[in-house]
XYZ file of C-alpha atoms in Angstrom:
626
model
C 21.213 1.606 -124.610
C 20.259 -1.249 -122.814
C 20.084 -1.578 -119.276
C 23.097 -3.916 -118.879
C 25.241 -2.251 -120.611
C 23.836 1.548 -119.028
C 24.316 -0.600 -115.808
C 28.476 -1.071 -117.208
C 28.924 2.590 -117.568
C 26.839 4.224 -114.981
C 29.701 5.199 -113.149
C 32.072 6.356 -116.041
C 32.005 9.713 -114.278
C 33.964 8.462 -111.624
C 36.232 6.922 -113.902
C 36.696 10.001 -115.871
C 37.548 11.734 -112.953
C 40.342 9.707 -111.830
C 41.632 9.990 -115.404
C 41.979 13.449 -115.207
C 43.709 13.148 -112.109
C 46.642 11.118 -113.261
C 48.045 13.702 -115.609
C 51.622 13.645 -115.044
C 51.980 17.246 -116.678
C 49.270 18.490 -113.482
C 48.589 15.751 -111.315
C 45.634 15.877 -108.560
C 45.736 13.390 -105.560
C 41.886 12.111 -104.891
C 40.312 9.678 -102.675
C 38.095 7.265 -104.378
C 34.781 5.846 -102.579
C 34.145 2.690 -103.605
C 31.385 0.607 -101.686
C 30.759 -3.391 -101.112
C 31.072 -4.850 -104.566
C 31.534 -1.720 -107.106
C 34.286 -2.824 -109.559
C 37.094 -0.673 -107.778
C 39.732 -2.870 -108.503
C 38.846 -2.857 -112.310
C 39.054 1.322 -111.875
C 42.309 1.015 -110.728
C 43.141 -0.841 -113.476
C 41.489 0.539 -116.059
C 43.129 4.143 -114.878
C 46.871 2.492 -114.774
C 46.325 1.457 -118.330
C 45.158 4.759 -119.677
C 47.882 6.365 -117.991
C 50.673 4.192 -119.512
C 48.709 4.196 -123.154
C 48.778 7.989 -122.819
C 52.218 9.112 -121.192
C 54.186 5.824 -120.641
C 56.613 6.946 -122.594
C 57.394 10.278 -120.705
C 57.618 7.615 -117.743
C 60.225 5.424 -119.385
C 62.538 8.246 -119.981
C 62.591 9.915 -117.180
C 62.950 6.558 -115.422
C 59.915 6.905 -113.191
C 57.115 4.213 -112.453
C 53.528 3.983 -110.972
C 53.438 2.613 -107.816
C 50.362 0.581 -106.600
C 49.628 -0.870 -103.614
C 47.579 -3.748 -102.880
C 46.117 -5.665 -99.992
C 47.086 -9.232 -100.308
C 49.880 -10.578 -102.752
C 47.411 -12.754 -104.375
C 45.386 -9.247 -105.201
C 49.272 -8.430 -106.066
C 49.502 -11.077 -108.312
C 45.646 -10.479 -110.336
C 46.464 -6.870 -110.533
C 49.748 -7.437 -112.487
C 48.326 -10.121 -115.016
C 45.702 -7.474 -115.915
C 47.992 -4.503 -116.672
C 50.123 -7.715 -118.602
C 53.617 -6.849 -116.252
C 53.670 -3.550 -117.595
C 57.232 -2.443 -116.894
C 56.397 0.543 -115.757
C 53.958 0.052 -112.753
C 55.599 -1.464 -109.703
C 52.933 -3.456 -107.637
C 53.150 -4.893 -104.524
C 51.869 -5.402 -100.470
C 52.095 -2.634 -98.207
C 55.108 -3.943 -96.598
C 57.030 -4.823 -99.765
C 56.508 -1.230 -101.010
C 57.509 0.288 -97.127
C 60.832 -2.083 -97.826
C 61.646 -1.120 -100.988
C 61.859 3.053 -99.801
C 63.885 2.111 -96.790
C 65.909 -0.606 -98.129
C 69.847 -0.014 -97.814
C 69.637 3.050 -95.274
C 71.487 0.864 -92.856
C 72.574 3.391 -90.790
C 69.401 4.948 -90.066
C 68.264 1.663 -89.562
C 70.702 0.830 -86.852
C 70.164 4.174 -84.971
C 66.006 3.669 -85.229
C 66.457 -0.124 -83.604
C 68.638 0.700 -81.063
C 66.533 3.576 -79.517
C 63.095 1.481 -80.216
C 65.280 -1.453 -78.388
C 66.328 0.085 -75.499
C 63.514 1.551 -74.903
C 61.590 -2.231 -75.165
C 64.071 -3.361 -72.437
C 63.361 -0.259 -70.604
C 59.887 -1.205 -70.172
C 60.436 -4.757 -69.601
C 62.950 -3.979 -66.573
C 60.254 -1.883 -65.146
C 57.515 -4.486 -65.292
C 60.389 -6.965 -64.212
C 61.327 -4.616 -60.762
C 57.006 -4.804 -59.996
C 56.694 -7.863 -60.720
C 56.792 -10.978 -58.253
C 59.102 -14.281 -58.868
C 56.752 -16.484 -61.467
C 57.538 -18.072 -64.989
C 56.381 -14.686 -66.650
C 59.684 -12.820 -64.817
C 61.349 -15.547 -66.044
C 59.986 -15.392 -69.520
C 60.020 -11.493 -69.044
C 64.285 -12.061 -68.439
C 64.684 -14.243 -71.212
C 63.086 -11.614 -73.591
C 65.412 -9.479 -71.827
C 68.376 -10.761 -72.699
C 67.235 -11.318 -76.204
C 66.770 -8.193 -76.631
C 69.863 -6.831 -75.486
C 71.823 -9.178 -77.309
C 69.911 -8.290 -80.059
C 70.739 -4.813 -79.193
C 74.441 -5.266 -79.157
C 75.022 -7.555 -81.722
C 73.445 -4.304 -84.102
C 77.356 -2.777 -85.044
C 78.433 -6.105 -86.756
C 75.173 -6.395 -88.635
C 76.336 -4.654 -92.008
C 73.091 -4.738 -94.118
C 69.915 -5.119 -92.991
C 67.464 -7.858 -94.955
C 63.858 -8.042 -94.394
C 60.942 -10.293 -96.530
C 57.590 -8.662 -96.548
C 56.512 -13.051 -96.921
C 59.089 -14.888 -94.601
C 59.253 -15.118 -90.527
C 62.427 -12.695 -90.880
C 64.394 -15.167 -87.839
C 67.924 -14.124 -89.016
C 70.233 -11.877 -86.750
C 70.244 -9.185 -89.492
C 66.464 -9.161 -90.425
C 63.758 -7.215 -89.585
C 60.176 -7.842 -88.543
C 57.326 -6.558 -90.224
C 55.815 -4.363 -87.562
C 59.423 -2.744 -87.345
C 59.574 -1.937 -90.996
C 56.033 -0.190 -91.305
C 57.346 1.941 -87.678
C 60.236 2.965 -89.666
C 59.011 4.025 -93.107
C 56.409 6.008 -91.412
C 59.074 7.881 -89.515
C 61.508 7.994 -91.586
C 59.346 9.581 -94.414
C 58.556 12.302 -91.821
C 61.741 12.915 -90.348
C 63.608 12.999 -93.886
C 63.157 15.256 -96.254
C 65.442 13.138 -98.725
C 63.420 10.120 -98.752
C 60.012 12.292 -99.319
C 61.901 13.819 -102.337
C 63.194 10.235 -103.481
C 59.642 8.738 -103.284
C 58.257 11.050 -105.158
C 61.057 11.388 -107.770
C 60.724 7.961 -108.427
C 56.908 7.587 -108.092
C 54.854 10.662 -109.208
C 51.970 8.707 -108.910
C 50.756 6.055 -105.604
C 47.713 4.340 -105.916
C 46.694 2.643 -102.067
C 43.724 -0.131 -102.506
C 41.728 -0.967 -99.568
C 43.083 2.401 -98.377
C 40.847 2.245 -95.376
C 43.459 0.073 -93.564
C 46.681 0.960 -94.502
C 48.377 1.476 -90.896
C 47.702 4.773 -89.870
C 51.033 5.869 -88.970
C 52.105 5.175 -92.375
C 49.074 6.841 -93.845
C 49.572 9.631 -92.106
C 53.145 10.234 -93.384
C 52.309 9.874 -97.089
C 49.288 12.287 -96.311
C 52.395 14.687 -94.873
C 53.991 13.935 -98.806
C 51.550 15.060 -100.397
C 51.110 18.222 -98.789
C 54.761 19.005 -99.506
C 54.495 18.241 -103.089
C 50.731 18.499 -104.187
C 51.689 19.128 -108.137
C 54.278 16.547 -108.105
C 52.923 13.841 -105.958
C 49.388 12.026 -106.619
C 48.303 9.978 -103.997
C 45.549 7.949 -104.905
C 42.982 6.339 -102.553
C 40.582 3.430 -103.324
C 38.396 2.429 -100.631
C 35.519 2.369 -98.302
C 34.983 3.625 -95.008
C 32.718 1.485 -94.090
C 35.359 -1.473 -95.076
C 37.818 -0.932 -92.431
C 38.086 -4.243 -90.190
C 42.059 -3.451 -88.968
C 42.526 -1.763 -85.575
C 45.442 0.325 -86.985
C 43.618 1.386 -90.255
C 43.226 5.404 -89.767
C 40.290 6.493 -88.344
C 38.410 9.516 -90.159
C 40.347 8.897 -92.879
C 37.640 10.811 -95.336
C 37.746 13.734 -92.984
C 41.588 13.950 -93.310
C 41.671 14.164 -96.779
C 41.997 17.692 -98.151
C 40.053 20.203 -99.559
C 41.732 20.383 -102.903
C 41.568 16.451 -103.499
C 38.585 15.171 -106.128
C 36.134 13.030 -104.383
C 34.964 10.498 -107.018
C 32.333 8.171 -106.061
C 30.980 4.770 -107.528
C 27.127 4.211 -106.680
C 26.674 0.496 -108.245
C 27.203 -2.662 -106.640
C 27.598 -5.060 -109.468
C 28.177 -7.940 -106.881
C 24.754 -8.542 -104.506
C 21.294 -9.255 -105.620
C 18.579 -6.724 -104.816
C 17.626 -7.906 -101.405
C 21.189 -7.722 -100.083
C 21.663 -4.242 -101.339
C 18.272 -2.888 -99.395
C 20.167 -4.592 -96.632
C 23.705 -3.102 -96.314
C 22.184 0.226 -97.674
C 19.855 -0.307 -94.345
C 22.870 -1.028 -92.198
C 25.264 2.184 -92.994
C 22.592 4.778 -93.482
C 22.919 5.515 -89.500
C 27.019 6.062 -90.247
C 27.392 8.076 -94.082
C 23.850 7.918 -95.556
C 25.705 6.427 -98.320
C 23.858 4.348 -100.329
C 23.986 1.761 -103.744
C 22.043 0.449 -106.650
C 21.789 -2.656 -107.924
C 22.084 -3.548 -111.602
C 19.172 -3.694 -113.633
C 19.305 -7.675 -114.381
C 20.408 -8.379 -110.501
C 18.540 -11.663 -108.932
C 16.244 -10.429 -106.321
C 17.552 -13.175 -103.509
C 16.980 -14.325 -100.517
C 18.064 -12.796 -96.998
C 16.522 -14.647 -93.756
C 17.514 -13.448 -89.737
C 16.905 -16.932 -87.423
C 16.630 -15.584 -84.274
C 18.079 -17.714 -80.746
C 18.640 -16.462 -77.339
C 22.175 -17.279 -76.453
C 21.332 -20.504 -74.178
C 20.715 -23.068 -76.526
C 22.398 -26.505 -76.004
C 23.923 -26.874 -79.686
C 24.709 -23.781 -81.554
C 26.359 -25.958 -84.457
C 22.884 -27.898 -84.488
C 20.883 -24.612 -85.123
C 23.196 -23.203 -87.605
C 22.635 -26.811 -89.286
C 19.061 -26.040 -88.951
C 19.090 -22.828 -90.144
C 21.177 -23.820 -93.492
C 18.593 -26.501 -93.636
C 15.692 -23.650 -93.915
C 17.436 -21.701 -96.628
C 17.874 -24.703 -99.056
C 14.069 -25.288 -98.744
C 13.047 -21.297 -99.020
C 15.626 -20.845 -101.955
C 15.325 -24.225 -103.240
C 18.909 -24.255 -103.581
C 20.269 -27.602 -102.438
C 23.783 -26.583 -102.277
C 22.297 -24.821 -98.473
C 21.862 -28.017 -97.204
C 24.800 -29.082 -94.762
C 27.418 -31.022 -95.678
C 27.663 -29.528 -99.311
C 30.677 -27.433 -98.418
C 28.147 -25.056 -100.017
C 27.932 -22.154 -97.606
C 30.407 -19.762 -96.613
C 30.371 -18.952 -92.576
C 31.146 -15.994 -91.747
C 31.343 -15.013 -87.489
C 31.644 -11.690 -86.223
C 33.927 -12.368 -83.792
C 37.190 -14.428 -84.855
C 36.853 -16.313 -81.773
C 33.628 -17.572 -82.545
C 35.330 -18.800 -86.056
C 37.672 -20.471 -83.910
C 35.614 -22.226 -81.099
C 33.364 -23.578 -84.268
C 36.309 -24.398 -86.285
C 38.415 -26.029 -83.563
C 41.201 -23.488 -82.881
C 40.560 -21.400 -79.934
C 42.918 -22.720 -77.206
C 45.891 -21.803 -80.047
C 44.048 -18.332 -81.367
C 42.095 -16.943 -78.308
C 45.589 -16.267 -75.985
C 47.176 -14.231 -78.996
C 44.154 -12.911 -80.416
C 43.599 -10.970 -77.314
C 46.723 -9.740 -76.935
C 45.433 -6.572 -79.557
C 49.276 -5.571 -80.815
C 49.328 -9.507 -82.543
C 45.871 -9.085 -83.683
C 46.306 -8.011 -87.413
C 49.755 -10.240 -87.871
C 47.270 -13.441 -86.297
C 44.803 -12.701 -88.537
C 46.940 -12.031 -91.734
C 49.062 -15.577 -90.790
C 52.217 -13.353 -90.788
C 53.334 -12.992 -87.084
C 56.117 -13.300 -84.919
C 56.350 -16.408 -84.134
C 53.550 -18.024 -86.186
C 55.723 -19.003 -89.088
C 57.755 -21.411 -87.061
C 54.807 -23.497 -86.401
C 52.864 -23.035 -90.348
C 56.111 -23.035 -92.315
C 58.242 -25.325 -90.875
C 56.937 -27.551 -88.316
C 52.924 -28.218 -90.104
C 54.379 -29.324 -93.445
C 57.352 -31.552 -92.072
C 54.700 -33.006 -89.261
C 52.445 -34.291 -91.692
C 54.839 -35.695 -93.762
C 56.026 -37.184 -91.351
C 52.666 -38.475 -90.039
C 51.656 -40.015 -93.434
C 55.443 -41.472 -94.322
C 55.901 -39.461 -96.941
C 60.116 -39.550 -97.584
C 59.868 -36.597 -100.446
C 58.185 -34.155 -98.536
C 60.175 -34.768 -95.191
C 63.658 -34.232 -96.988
C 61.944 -31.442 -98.917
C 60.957 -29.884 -95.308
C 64.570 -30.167 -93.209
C 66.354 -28.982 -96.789
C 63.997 -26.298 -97.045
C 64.858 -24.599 -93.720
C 66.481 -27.205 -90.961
C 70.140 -25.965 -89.548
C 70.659 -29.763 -89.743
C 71.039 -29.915 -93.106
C 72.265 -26.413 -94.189
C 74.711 -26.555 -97.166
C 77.231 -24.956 -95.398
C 77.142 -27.089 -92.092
C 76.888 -30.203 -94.239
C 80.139 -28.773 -96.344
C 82.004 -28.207 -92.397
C 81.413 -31.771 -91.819
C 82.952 -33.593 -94.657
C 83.146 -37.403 -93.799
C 81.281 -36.873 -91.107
C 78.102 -36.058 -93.328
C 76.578 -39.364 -92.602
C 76.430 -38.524 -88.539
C 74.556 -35.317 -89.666
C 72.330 -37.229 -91.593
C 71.728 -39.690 -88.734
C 70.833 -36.519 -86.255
C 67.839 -35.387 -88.763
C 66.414 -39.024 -89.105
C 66.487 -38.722 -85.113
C 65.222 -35.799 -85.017
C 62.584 -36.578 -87.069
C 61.723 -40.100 -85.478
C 61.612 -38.325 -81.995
C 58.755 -35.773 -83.377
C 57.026 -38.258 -85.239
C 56.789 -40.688 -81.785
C 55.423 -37.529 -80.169
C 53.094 -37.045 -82.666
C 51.565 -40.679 -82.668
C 51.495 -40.452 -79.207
C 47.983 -41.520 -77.793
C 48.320 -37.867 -76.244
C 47.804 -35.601 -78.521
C 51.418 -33.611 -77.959
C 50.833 -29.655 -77.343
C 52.570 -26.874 -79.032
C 55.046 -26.171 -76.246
C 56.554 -30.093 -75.916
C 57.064 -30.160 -79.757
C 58.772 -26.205 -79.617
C 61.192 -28.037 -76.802
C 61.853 -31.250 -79.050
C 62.405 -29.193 -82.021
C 64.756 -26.835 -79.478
C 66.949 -30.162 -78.070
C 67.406 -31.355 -81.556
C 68.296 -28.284 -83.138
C 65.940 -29.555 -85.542
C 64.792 -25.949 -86.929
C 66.091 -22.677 -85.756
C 63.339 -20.942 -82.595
C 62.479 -17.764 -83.247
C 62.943 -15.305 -80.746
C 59.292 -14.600 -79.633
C 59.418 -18.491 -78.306
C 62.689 -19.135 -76.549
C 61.952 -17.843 -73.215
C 59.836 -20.998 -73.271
C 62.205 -23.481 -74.724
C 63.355 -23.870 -70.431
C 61.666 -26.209 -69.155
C 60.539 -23.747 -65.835
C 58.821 -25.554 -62.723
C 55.535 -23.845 -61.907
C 56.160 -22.682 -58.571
C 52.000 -21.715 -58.065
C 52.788 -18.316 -58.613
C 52.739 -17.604 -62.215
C 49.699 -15.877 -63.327
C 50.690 -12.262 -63.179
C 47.985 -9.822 -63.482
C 48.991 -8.236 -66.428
C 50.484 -11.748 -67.624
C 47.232 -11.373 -69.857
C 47.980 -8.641 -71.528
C 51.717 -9.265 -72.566
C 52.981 -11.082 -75.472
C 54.991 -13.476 -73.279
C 52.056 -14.220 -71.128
C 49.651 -14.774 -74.752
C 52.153 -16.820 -76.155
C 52.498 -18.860 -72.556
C 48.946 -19.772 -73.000
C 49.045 -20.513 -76.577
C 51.293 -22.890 -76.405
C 49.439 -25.028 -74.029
C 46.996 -25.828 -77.049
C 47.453 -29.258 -79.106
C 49.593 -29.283 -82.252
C 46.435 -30.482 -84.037
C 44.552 -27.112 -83.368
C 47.737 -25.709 -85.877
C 46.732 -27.265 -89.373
C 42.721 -25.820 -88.603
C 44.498 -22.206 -87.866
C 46.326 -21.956 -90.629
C 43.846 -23.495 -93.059
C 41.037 -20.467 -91.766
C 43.651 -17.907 -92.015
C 44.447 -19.073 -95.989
C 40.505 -18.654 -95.995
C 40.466 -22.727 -97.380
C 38.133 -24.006 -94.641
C 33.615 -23.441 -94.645
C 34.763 -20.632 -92.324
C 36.450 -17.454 -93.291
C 38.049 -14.022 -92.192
C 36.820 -10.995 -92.210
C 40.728 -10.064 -94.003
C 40.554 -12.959 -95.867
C 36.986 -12.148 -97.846
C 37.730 -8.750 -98.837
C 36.814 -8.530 -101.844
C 35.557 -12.063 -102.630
C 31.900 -13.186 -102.949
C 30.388 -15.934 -102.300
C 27.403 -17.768 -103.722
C 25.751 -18.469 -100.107
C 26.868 -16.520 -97.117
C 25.870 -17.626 -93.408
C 26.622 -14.572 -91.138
C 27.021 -15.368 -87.199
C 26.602 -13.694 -84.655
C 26.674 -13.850 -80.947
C 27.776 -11.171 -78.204
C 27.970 -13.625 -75.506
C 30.319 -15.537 -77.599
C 32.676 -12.547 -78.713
C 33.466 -12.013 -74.967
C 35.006 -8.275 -75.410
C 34.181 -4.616 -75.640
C 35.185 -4.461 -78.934
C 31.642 -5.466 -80.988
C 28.093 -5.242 -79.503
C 25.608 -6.145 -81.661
C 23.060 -5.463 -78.524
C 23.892 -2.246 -78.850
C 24.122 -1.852 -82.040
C 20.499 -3.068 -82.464
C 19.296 -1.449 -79.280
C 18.539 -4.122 -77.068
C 21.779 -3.206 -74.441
C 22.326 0.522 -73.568
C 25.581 2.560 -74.622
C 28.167 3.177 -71.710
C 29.830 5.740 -70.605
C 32.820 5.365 -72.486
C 30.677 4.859 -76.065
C 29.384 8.480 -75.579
C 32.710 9.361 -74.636
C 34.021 8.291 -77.647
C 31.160 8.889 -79.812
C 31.195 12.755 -78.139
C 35.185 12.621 -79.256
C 34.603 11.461 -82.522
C 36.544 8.068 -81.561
C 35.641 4.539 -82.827
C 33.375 2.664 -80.643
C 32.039 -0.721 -80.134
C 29.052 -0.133 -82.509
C 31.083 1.510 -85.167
C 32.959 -1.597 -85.374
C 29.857 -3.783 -85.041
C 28.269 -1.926 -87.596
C 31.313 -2.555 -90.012
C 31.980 -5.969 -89.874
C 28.425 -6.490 -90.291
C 28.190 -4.504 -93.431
C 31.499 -6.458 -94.628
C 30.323 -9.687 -93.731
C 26.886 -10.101 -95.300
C 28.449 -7.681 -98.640
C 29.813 -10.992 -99.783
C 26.446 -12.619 -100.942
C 25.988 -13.212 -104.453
C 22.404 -15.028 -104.138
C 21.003 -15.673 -100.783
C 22.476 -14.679 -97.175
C 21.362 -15.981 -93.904
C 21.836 -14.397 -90.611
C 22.110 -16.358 -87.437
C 21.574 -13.905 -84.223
C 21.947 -15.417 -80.929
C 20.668 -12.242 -78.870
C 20.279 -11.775 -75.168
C 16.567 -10.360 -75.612
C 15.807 -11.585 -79.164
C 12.254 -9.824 -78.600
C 12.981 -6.700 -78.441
C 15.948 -7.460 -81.593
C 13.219 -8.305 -83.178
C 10.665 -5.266 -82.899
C 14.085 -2.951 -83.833
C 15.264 -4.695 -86.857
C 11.558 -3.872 -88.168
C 11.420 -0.686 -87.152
C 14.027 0.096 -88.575
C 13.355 -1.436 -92.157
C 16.574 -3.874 -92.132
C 13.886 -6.907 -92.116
C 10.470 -7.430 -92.681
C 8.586 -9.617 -90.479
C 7.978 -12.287 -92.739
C 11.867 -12.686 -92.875
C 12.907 -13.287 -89.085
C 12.400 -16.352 -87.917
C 12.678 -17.351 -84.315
C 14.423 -20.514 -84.091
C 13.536 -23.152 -80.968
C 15.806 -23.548 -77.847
């Protein structure tokens, strides 16, 4: 046996295991560890297939399916070309599986959104009675009243519609948030629904496991206790992988006793170097380690080293691209190749380099929007991607096809039914779109660059598209009155959104195209699971601005606080366990070479750590001028 193909098969074991485990005659629920690069998602496969080839039948007449879930739909979409839209194997997101259990249990529906609205209102009146007259109590009343209206208008709403993909804006839809709330309570409070999920699906296979929300992987933990012969729950995933804030923490300590552990040891992804290097970086958390494969490249990993006050940051990182191309001799390094793949630590570090931040940094700190900002899929976000991106550059570059595409696609102006009402009069409702659209096109070509909140009140006069509720407390044109920044204005989602919108349309087009993961930058969400050829990792704690990462003290150069050993003592996450993840994530992705840029506030003393601790040798940190 050669070594490539002993390098193919050197975790069969593991894939053996998981075979046995989806028996439908004595099924076992397991929790697969799967590290940076290791072929998981062609285990998953591979095990659906043998499953179907082996008792497909028994699942086609007793009407039951496999159920997988995965963590993007274009992951959907590569998962279902591979098992060739096998009939019986339903794939889909998280939230288009969580839709499809609760779907049609109106009732229940109705019940759950009136308590989880009254008590939103609740806590707005509070904040509302301590607060002090500003445009946030305004805002705060206008949310108010949205809500109850909301609220009251829930008896004539007869069936409830929700789309895991679309802004959900309609009277009668739900939100995406609200959907993963209720699955996870409803499959704990209701016995029926446990016994329909698993009467339907006797097997559920989660990818990227790690961060399914934890409420929700809590409750299908709770399933599988009630049913362990009848239910196999199936986890792929890594630990070490989880980048969302809701993911559940411990999650391999929570899994029982009686589950089979399989493990996959080879990376088939990284060259040699990189291995050494993420085995380096998690050996402190799970002593879990890989191998390479036997014809692996060696590659190239470099640290350029920078205190934090240098005058150009994007002139360094040039530099240091500069230096790989002539240490690898790879040319495709050099900068403005579109060769390298950036990766920051922080997201807004991705979005001060990439030209976003006065857009991102309001609602990216504002932690329950975090994971719908970074997934492109908020409330509120859609408005300005969906609708108002593609009809502004149509209408920036005079293109007639793609602006009637845009108002058909989703303008009130020119719904069917509206047009239908009108009869002769179709030709005035033409003649309000083209004014519509002249009016946002003059705004656009202004020599002012026209922010998001003047184009959210042009679209709101002209009725041009319909505002979302998360925005119309700032459709009013309020007079600041000097006393409008709130303490905790901050920390709400009316006060994020306030400052959001302050930003310039332009800064729209770069956020969406770093969320699709189309631009030299990337997110952590949006590379799971890819590689890259050359990876540039940045990072910076100055510019991350938050307790939430520390690579000082993940390195050692900044002491831990009070609250890390409290945490650490408590078994919570902390700063450095989230440092240390994204790090491992980030420079995972290399295929060839990886550089690391490290702006550090002491960079030596980084330096003496990282060798002491074997991540880099000396010959491979490079201090880079000020």
């Amino acid at each position: 046996m050669t070594g490539v193909i002993a390098d193919d098969v050197f975790d069969a074991e593991a894939d053996e295991i998981i075979r046995g485990c989806l028996d439908l005659t004595a099924v076992r629920s397991f929790f697969l560890y799967a590290g940076a690069g290791s072929g998981k998602t062609r285990s998953l496969v591979q095990a659906v297939r043998d499953l179907c080839r082996r008792q497909g039948r028994q699942l086609t007449l007793t009407g039951q399916k496999v159920a997988v879930i995965t963590y993007t739909n274009a992951a959907c979409d590569e998962i279902l070309q591979r098992l060739e839209f096998d009939p019986r194997v339903d794939v889909s997101t998280i939230h288009a599986f969580a839709w499809s259990l609760i779907r049609g249990y109106d009732a229940d529906i109705r019940r759950w959104l009136d308590a989880n609205l009254l008590a939103e209102i609740a806590e707005l009146e509070d904040k509302q009675a301590r607060g002090r007259a500003s445009k946030a109590s305004v805002e705060r009343a206008q949310s108010i009243e949205s809500k109850t209206r909301r609220r009251q208008g829930l008896p004539a709403i007869t069936r409830f519609v929700y789309s895991p993909t679309g802004d959900n804006r309609t009277r009668d839809s739900l939100n995406h948030a609200e959907v993963i709330a209720m699955t996870a309570e409803f499959l704990t409070s209701k016995p029926g629904l446990r016994r329909l999920l698993v009467a339907r699906y006797p097997v559920l296979l989660i990818d990227e496991s790690q961060d399914t929300a934890r409420r929700l992987m809590d409750a299908l933990l709770g399933v599988q206790v009630a049913f362990p012969t009848q239910f196999c729950l199936g986890l792929f995933g890594d630990t070490m992988q989880r980048i969302y804030a809701d993911g559940k923490v411990g999650l391999a300590e929570a899994i029982p006793e009686a589950w089979a552990r399989p493990r996959k040891a080879m990376n088939h992804r990284c060259p040699k170097r990189v291995i050494t290097l993420i085995n380096k970086i998690r050996a402190e958390a799970d002593g879990q380690a890989q191998r390479p494969r036997s014809n692996a490249q060696e590659g190239t990993v470099r640290l350029f080293l920078s205190p934090e006050a240098v005058p150009s940051k994007s002139a360094l990182e040039a530099s240091a691209a500069a230096r790989m191309a002539e240490l690898t001799g790879d040319e495709a390094w050099l900068p403005g190749r579109d060769g390298v793949k950036t990766l920051a630590l922080e997201h807004l570090m991705s979005a001060r380099r990439f030209g976003f931040e006065r857009f991102f940094g309001p609602l990216y700190r504002y932690e329950p929007m975090r994971t719908g900002l970074l997934g492109g899929n908020g409330s509120g976000l859609g408005f300005f991607t969906r609708e108002l991106l593609p009809l502004a550059n149509a209408l920036v570059v005079g293109d007639r096809f793609a602006i009637a595409s845009a108002i058909r696609r989703s303008s009130p102006l020119l719904d069917r039914q509206r047009l239908a009402t009108a009869g002769q009069q179709q030709q005035a409702e033409l003649a309000r779109a083209k004014a519509a659209c002249d009016g946002l096109r003059a705004l656009l070509v202004a020599a002012e660059p026209p922010s998001l909140r003047a184009l959210l009140r042009h679209v709101a006069e002209t009725n041009l598209f319909v505002i979302p509720d998360v925005l119309q407390p700032f459709v009013p044109d309020v007079p600041a009155d000097g006393a409008d920044a709130e303490d905790d204005d901050a920390s709400t989602e009316g006060g994020a959104w306030r400052r959001a919108l302050d930003a310039p349309f332009s800064e729209i087009e770069r956020y969406d195209r770093y969320v699709r993961g189309v631009s030299q930058f990337d997110t952590h969400q949006g590379v799971k699971g890819r590689e890259f050829d050359r990876v540039m990792v940045v990072i910076s704690d100055d510019e991350a601005g938050g307790f939430l990462f520390s690579y000082g003290k993940l390195i050692g150069t900044k002491a831990k606080t009070r609250t890390d050993i409290e945490n650490e003592t408590a078994g919570n996450d902390t700063s450095i366990d989230r440092t240390r993840r994204l790090f491992y994530v980030t420079c995972s992705r290399a295929e060839k070479s990886l550089a690391i840029v490290y702006y550090s506030d002491n960079p030596g003393l980084a330096r003496a750590n990282l060798i002491e601790r074997g991540w880099f040798t000396d010959g491979e940190i490079e201090v880079m001028p000020a």
